[in-house]
C-alpha positions as CSV (number, residue, x, y, z in Angstrom):
1,X,-17.1,11.2,-3.9
2,X,-13.4,11.6,-4.1
3,X,-11.3,10.4,-7.1
4,X,-8.7,7.7,-6.7
5,X,-5.9,10.4,-7.3
6,X,-7.4,12.7,-4.7
7,X,-7.5,9.9,-2.2
8,X,-4.0,8.8,-2.7
9,X,-2.6,12.3,-2.6
10,X,-3.0,12.0,1.1
11,X,-0.5,9.1,1.0
12,X,3.3,9.3,0.9
13,X,4.4,8.5,-2.7
14,X,7.6,6.4,-2.5
15,X,9.9,4.0,-4.4
16,X,11.0,0.4,-3.9
17,X,14.4,1.6,-3.0
18,X,13.0,3.8,-0.2
19,X,11.0,0.9,1.1
20,X,13.8,-1.4,1.1
21,X,15.9,0.8,3.3
22,X,13.2,1.3,5.9
23,X,12.9,-2.4,6.0
24,X,16.5,-2.7,6.7
25,X,16.4,-0.1,9.4
26,X,13.5,-2.1,11.1
27,X,11.0,0.8,10.7
28,X,7.4,0.0,10.6
29,X,6.1,0.5,6.9
30,X,2.4,0.5,5.7
31,X,2.3,0.4,2.0
32,X,-0.6,0.7,-0.3
33,X,0.4,-0.6,-3.9
34,X,-2.3,0.1,-6.5
35,X,-3.3,1.9,-9.5
36,X,-5.9,4.3,-10.8
37,X,-7.2,2.2,-13.4
38,X,-8.0,-0.8,-11.1
39,X,-11.7,-0.9,-10.0
40,X,-10.8,-3.2,-7.0
41,X,-8.1,-0.3,-5.9
42,X,-10.8,2.4,-6.5
43,X,-13.0,0.5,-4.0
44,X,-10.3,-0.2,-1.4
45,X,-8.5,3.2,-1.3
46,X,-11.5,5.2,0.3
47,X,-11.7,2.5,3.2
48,X,-7.8,2.7,3.7
49,X,-8.0,6.6,3.7
50,X,-10.8,6.4,6.3
51,X,-8.6,4.2,8.5
52,X,-5.6,6.4,8.0
53,X,-7.5,9.6,8.9
54,X,-9.3,8.3,11.8
55,X,-6.1,6.6,13.4
56,X,-3.6,9.2,12.3
57,X,-1.4,6.7,10.4
58,X,1.1,7.4,7.9
59,X,0.8,5.3,4.6
60,X,3.3,4.9,1.7
61,X,1.9,4.5,-1.8
62,X,3.3,3.0,-4.8
63,X,1.4,3.3,-8.3
64,X,2.0,-0.1,-9.7
65,X,1.9,1.6,-13.2
66,X,4.7,3.9,-12.5
67,X,6.6,3.7,-15.8
68,X,9.9,4.8,-14.2
69,X,9.7,2.0,-11.7
70,X,8.1,-0.9,-13.5
71,X,11.1,-3.2,-13.2
72,X,11.8,-2.7,-9.5
73,X,8.0,-2.8,-8.7
74,X,8.0,-6.3,-10.6
75,X,10.9,-7.5,-8.6
76,X,9.4,-6.3,-5.4
77,X,6.0,-8.0,-6.1
78,X,7.7,-11.2,-7.0
79,X,10.0,-11.0,-3.7
80,X,6.9,-10.4,-1.4
81,X,4.5,-12.7,-3.4
82,X,2.1,-9.8,-4.2
83,X,0.0,-11.4,-6.9
84,X,-2.5,-8.6,-7.5
85,X,-3.5,-5.0,-6.6
86,X,-4.7,-3.6,-4.4
87,X,-2.1,-4.8,-2.0
88,X,-1.7,-3.6,1.6
89,X,1.9,-4.5,3.1
90,X,3.1,-4.0,6.5
91,X,6.5,-4.4,7.4
92,X,8.1,-4.2,11.0
93,X,11.1,-5.8,12.7
94,X,12.1,-7.9,9.7
95,X,8.5,-9.4,9.3
96,X,6.5,-8.6,6.1
97,X,2.8,-9.3,5.5
98,X,0.7,-8.7,2.7
99,X,-2.9,-8.9,1.9
100,X,-4.6,-8.4,-1.6
101,X,-8.3,-8.2,-0.9
102,X,-10.4,-5.2,-1.7
103,X,-13.4,-6.6,0.1
104,X,-11.7,-6.0,3.5
105,X,-13.8,-3.7,5.8
106,X,-12.3,-0.8,7.8
107,X,-12.1,-2.8,11.0
108,X,-10.4,-5.8,9.0
109,X,-7.9,-3.1,7.5
110,X,-7.3,-1.7,11.1
111,X,-6.7,-5.1,12.4
112,X,-4.2,-6.1,9.7
113,X,-2.2,-2.8,9.9
114,X,-2.0,-3.5,13.7
């Protein structure tokens, strides 16, 4: 079984600032916000990785414990009402939707991403 770090190594590490600029440009963004020390993130990440691999998706990733970004992550979470991790965020054409539910199935993840 892969570790959390091995799983998220296939995602694109990013920053809040980079995401915000993608939002402004209207790009479709799929973001996984989580951390290695969260058991729910550990449960969710493999399912997300399976969807990403099967569907050829690109996923951005922010480690919610990244010390250099803590303040900007907190502000981002407040702005988009991200109460907990794991969080899956999809932004496109000025619309942002978020789900924080580690029990989602792969099909539910796929449907949410669109």
